[in-house]
Amino acid sequence: MSKVLYVHAKGGPPAGYALTRVAARSAVHLLALSELPAAVAAEAAGICDSVTTHVTAQGRDLVGLITARAREVGADAVVTFSEYAVVAVAEACRRLGLRGAGPTAALARDKRLMRAAWERRGLPQPRFRSVTTAAELERAAAELSFPLLLKSAWSAGSTAHQIIETPGAVRDAWQRSRAVMAESALLGFAELHVAGAGEDFIVEEIVSGCARHWFGGRGWGDYVSVEGVVVDGVFRPVCVSGRMPTVAPFTERAGITPAALDSGAQARIVELARRAVDALGLENCGTHTEIKLGAHGRMWVIETAARFGGAMTVPQIEQVFGLDLVGMFTDQLLGGSPAWPARALTPDDAGGAAGSLVVLAVNGDGSPWARRHRWDAGTVVRSAPVAAGSTLSVVAESSLPDGTLVPVYDPAAGANTMAAVCLLSADRPQTVVDDFTAVVDALPRLLPTDVTEAVRA
């Protein structure tokens, strides 16, 4: 039987979901670079041939660690679904002579290299500059047009994003973004392979999106992501995912599969994603490409990752289109030829729709909740105002325990301050958007108020 070394770190699809699907295709040896949720750890002990933990791997020779473990277990493939381990696993696969993302994997991780590659190809993207010091940021700000967006070159989940409105705000934004990256590293949300990655940033002009020129219904965000895979250097699109509007500055609120686009719009979006992925020279990996949508058909490519979309993107695709991307990709790495879609799938190919909602202590208009609340999954599932044919659940692995105080939303920390992830299945994409809009509005009424605050009031 074939053997797979599964490298786990923060991010990506839920570990329990991905691990079981890899285990269905091969014997699995788990190398955990971050702590597993308790329920997943118990499950892993039963389905994995071995479980090895190195939660202090950051700053070590991570490629050497992965390579040595793969040789010890006789791995036929090495896989990760975490943004923070993608580059290290790609390099380990190269050393081992196994299929992987290839020698250019860093171009799909370091936003500075990514943007430079796209610039050489003439792809539409926001004007940008790479910065590593406050002085460099000030010089870049003098060359670009305000407002600007400062973000870490190696971050994920909108962590450390700062909108800079005026020249006078440059220094404070720099200090705050660097502090957030340091805090994120302590939580395990940091690049594991590249030393000093938390010091690398880019600053870019903010382009104006316009969702109403692309979507017929209300509540859609002005950007999408194209989910896909690279097979022996050839990009294979799977589908396009939609979004609800972000929470300031650019924290994702919800993802919807599929996006409710007409065929012409989807074709143009997928073609831009193809050009973006092709420019990076990847070999074998999942892809997740974010594209900003503007008025009158304008588009800008924002970023591409050499892995599948995080949160519940992959489970949503399996639910809606019946495609087990994790299992198919495992087969590909093992030398198989899974039946990837011949074209990007559309709403007409879907069996309903699905979406995931990140619970943040923020109202629909972006304002913070007036009071502190405690998370209660049961109350939300029982009482959330969703359509009669919709089904809402809570992703326990990605949510706080019941009774935990919902964190105050921090714009700079982004998704690091989320309380939970909810999963919804519905008849069509617009229903998902409408249901999530209603849920966001209802959460402060549904969740219990913090007892301490209630006594003070």
PDB file of C-alpha atoms in Angstrom, residues 61-195:
ATOM      1  CA  ASP A  61      15.581  23.273   9.352  1.00  0.00           C
ATOM      2  CA  LEU A  62      11.996  22.468   8.451  1.00  0.00           C
ATOM      3  CA  VAL A  63      12.810  21.059   5.029  1.00  0.00           C
ATOM      4  CA  GLY A  64      15.343  18.737   6.618  1.00  0.00           C
ATOM      5  CA  LEU A  65      12.819  17.670   9.240  1.00  0.00           C
ATOM      6  CA  ILE A  66      10.159  16.861   6.636  1.00  0.00           C
ATOM      7  CA  THR A  67      12.635  15.133   4.338  1.00  0.00           C
ATOM      8  CA  ALA A  68      14.057  12.974   7.115  1.00  0.00           C
ATOM      9  CA  ARG A  69      10.607  11.935   8.335  1.00  0.00           C
ATOM     10  CA  ALA A  70       9.473  11.102   4.802  1.00  0.00           C
ATOM     11  CA  ARG A  71      12.487   8.854   4.333  1.00  0.00           C
ATOM     12  CA  GLU A  72      11.942   7.192   7.714  1.00  0.00           C
ATOM     13  CA  VAL A  73       8.381   6.156   6.814  1.00  0.00           C
ATOM     14  CA  GLY A  74       9.115   5.440   3.142  1.00  0.00           C
ATOM     15  CA  ALA A  75       6.638   8.059   1.925  1.00  0.00           C
ATOM     16  CA  ASP A  76       5.506   7.916  -1.693  1.00  0.00           C
ATOM     17  CA  ALA A  77       4.090  11.446  -1.405  1.00  0.00           C
ATOM     18  CA  VAL A  78       4.230  14.407   0.967  1.00  0.00           C
ATOM     19  CA  VAL A  79       1.160  16.623   1.281  1.00  0.00           C
ATOM     20  CA  THR A  80       0.150  19.748   3.171  1.00  0.00           C
ATOM     21  CA  PHE A  81      -2.913  21.975   2.958  1.00  0.00           C
ATOM     22  CA  SER A  82      -1.490  24.754   5.136  1.00  0.00           C
ATOM     23  CA  GLU A  83      -0.323  28.068   3.706  1.00  0.00           C
ATOM     24  CA  TYR A  84       2.457  28.214   6.272  1.00  0.00           C
ATOM     25  CA  ALA A  85       4.070  24.894   5.262  1.00  0.00           C
ATOM     26  CA  VAL A  86       3.612  25.019   1.465  1.00  0.00           C
ATOM     27  CA  VAL A  87       7.113  26.244   0.614  1.00  0.00           C
ATOM     28  CA  ALA A  88       8.873  23.827   2.964  1.00  0.00           C
ATOM     29  CA  VAL A  89       6.897  20.839   1.672  1.00  0.00           C
ATOM     30  CA  ALA A  90       7.559  21.846  -1.942  1.00  0.00           C
ATOM     31  CA  GLU A  91      11.302  21.945  -1.292  1.00  0.00           C
ATOM     32  CA  ALA A  92      11.201  18.643   0.615  1.00  0.00           C
ATOM     33  CA  CYS A  93       9.425  17.011  -2.343  1.00  0.00           C
ATOM     34  CA  ARG A  94      12.157  18.296  -4.652  1.00  0.00           C
ATOM     35  CA  ARG A  95      14.856  16.761  -2.455  1.00  0.00           C
ATOM     36  CA  LEU A  96      12.959  13.494  -2.306  1.00  0.00           C
ATOM     37  CA  GLY A  97      12.220  13.356  -6.033  1.00  0.00           C
ATOM     38  CA  LEU A  98       8.446  13.377  -5.397  1.00  0.00           C
ATOM     39  CA  ARG A  99       5.651  15.302  -7.075  1.00  0.00           C
ATOM     40  CA  GLY A 100       5.065  18.700  -5.534  1.00  0.00           C
ATOM     41  CA  ALA A 101       4.492  22.384  -6.195  1.00  0.00           C
ATOM     42  CA  GLY A 102       8.003  22.693  -7.649  1.00  0.00           C
ATOM     43  CA  PRO A 103      10.958  25.058  -7.340  1.00  0.00           C
ATOM     44  CA  THR A 104       8.850  28.226  -7.826  1.00  0.00           C
ATOM     45  CA  ALA A 105       6.473  27.547  -4.923  1.00  0.00           C
ATOM     46  CA  ALA A 106       7.704  30.648  -3.093  1.00  0.00           C
ATOM     47  CA  LEU A 107       6.232  32.795  -5.890  1.00  0.00           C
ATOM     48  CA  ALA A 108       2.796  31.644  -4.747  1.00  0.00           C
ATOM     49  CA  ARG A 109       3.595  32.465  -1.120  1.00  0.00           C
ATOM     50  CA  ASP A 110       5.738  35.621  -0.986  1.00  0.00           C
ATOM     51  CA  LYS A 111       3.474  38.396  -2.274  1.00  0.00           C
ATOM     52  CA  ARG A 112       6.503  40.452  -3.339  1.00  0.00           C
ATOM     53  CA  LEU A 113       7.778  37.744  -5.690  1.00  0.00           C
ATOM     54  CA  MET A 114       4.234  36.983  -6.852  1.00  0.00           C
ATOM     55  CA  ARG A 115       3.468  40.571  -7.793  1.00  0.00           C
ATOM     56  CA  ALA A 116       6.828  40.963  -9.553  1.00  0.00           C
ATOM     57  CA  ALA A 117       6.125  37.854 -11.652  1.00  0.00           C
ATOM     58  CA  TRP A 118       2.736  39.236 -12.650  1.00  0.00           C
ATOM     59  CA  GLU A 119       4.238  42.626 -13.416  1.00  0.00           C
ATOM     60  CA  ARG A 120       6.631  40.983 -15.864  1.00  0.00           C
ATOM     61  CA  ARG A 121       3.676  39.344 -17.606  1.00  0.00           C
ATOM     62  CA  GLY A 122       1.610  42.534 -17.711  1.00  0.00           C
ATOM     63  CA  LEU A 123      -1.266  41.181 -15.605  1.00  0.00           C
ATOM     64  CA  PRO A 124      -3.733  43.729 -14.205  1.00  0.00           C
ATOM     65  CA  GLN A 125      -3.045  44.298 -10.502  1.00  0.00           C
ATOM     66  CA  PRO A 126      -2.904  47.189  -8.026  1.00  0.00           C
ATOM     67  CA  ARG A 127       0.242  49.322  -8.122  1.00  0.00           C
ATOM     68  CA  PHE A 128       2.533  48.194  -5.304  1.00  0.00           C
ATOM     69  CA  ARG A 129       5.929  48.459  -3.642  1.00  0.00           C
ATOM     70  CA  SER A 130       7.875  45.998  -1.479  1.00  0.00           C
ATOM     71  CA  VAL A 131       8.901  47.357   1.938  1.00  0.00           C
ATOM     72  CA  THR A 132      10.935  46.065   4.877  1.00  0.00           C
ATOM     73  CA  THR A 133      11.401  49.229   6.970  1.00  0.00           C
ATOM     74  CA  ALA A 134       9.372  52.245   8.013  1.00  0.00           C
ATOM     75  CA  ALA A 135      11.625  54.453   5.876  1.00  0.00           C
ATOM     76  CA  GLU A 136      10.950  52.293   2.804  1.00  0.00           C
ATOM     77  CA  LEU A 137       7.227  52.486   3.507  1.00  0.00           C
ATOM     78  CA  GLU A 138       7.386  56.284   3.648  1.00  0.00           C
ATOM     79  CA  ARG A 139       9.231  56.416   0.317  1.00  0.00           C
ATOM     80  CA  ALA A 140       6.723  54.016  -1.251  1.00  0.00           C
ATOM     81  CA  ALA A 141       3.804  56.054   0.067  1.00  0.00           C
ATOM     82  CA  ALA A 142       5.237  59.120  -1.649  1.00  0.00           C
ATOM     83  CA  GLU A 143       5.225  57.262  -4.978  1.00  0.00           C
ATOM     84  CA  LEU A 144       1.720  55.722  -4.741  1.00  0.00           C
ATOM     85  CA  SER A 145      -1.751  57.247  -4.461  1.00  0.00           C
ATOM     86  CA  PHE A 146      -3.683  57.184  -1.179  1.00  0.00           C
ATOM     87  CA  PRO A 147      -5.514  55.372   0.299  1.00  0.00           C
ATOM     88  CA  LEU A 148      -3.018  52.524   0.558  1.00  0.00           C
ATOM     89  CA  LEU A 149      -3.126  48.990   1.934  1.00  0.00           C
ATOM     90  CA  LEU A 150      -0.180  47.674   3.925  1.00  0.00           C
ATOM     91  CA  LYS A 151       0.012  43.914   4.328  1.00  0.00           C
ATOM     92  CA  SER A 152       2.539  41.266   5.228  1.00  0.00           C
ATOM     93  CA  ALA A 153       4.175  39.504   2.291  1.00  0.00           C
ATOM     94  CA  TRP A 154       3.721  36.149   4.045  1.00  0.00           C
ATOM     95  CA  SER A 155       0.405  36.537   5.881  1.00  0.00           C
ATOM     96  CA  ALA A 156      -2.909  34.745   5.340  1.00  0.00           C
ATOM     97  CA  GLY A 157      -6.468  35.454   6.439  1.00  0.00           C
ATOM     98  CA  SER A 158      -6.090  39.255   6.095  1.00  0.00           C
ATOM     99  CA  THR A 159      -3.788  39.322   9.112  1.00  0.00           C
ATOM    100  CA  ALA A 160      -1.813  42.563   9.655  1.00  0.00           C
ATOM    101  CA  HIS A 161      -3.723  44.484   6.975  1.00  0.00           C
ATOM    102  CA  GLN A 162      -3.705  48.244   7.556  1.00  0.00           C
ATOM    103  CA  ILE A 163      -5.409  50.923   5.466  1.00  0.00           C
ATOM    104  CA  ILE A 164      -3.315  54.095   5.324  1.00  0.00           C
ATOM    105  CA  GLU A 165      -5.407  57.155   4.514  1.00  0.00           C
ATOM    106  CA  THR A 166      -2.781  59.903   4.797  1.00  0.00           C
ATOM    107  CA  PRO A 167       1.020  60.299   4.940  1.00  0.00           C
ATOM    108  CA  GLY A 168       0.748  61.085   8.636  1.00  0.00           C
ATOM    109  CA  ALA A 169      -0.604  57.602   9.362  1.00  0.00           C
ATOM    110  CA  VAL A 170       2.304  55.704   7.769  1.00  0.00           C
ATOM    111  CA  ARG A 171       4.449  55.212  10.874  1.00  0.00           C
ATOM    112  CA  ASP A 172       1.591  54.033  13.109  1.00  0.00           C
ATOM    113  CA  ALA A 173       0.417  51.557  10.453  1.00  0.00           C
ATOM    114  CA  TRP A 174       3.908  50.133  10.174  1.00  0.00           C
ATOM    115  CA  GLN A 175       4.237  49.612  13.907  1.00  0.00           C
ATOM    116  CA  ARG A 176       0.787  48.038  14.223  1.00  0.00           C
ATOM    117  CA  SER A 177       1.259  45.605  11.328  1.00  0.00           C
ATOM    118  CA  ARG A 178       4.614  44.425  12.670  1.00  0.00           C
ATOM    119  CA  ALA A 179       3.138  43.946  16.138  1.00  0.00           C
ATOM    120  CA  VAL A 180       0.240  41.884  14.738  1.00  0.00           C
ATOM    121  CA  MET A 181       2.621  39.635  12.815  1.00  0.00           C
ATOM    122  CA  ALA A 182       4.568  39.001  16.021  1.00  0.00           C
ATOM    123  CA  GLU A 183       1.334  38.190  17.872  1.00  0.00           C
ATOM    124  CA  SER A 184       0.205  35.884  15.052  1.00  0.00           C
ATOM    125  CA  ALA A 185       3.473  33.962  15.209  1.00  0.00           C
ATOM    126  CA  LEU A 186       2.799  33.178  18.864  1.00  0.00           C
ATOM    127  CA  LEU A 187      -0.591  31.753  17.843  1.00  0.00           C
ATOM    128  CA  GLY A 188       0.971  29.572  15.136  1.00  0.00           C
ATOM    129  CA  PHE A 189      -0.244  31.710  12.221  1.00  0.00           C
ATOM    130  CA  ALA A 190       3.135  32.434  10.658  1.00  0.00           C
ATOM    131  CA  GLU A 191       5.419  31.202   7.888  1.00  0.00           C
ATOM    132  CA  LEU A 192       7.325  28.182   9.198  1.00  0.00           C
ATOM    133  CA  HIS A 193      10.124  27.887   6.661  1.00  0.00           C
ATOM    134  CA  VAL A 194      11.446  31.405   6.017  1.00  0.00           C
ATOM    135  CA  ALA A 195      13.262  33.096   8.889  1.00  0.00           C
TER     136      ALA A 195
END
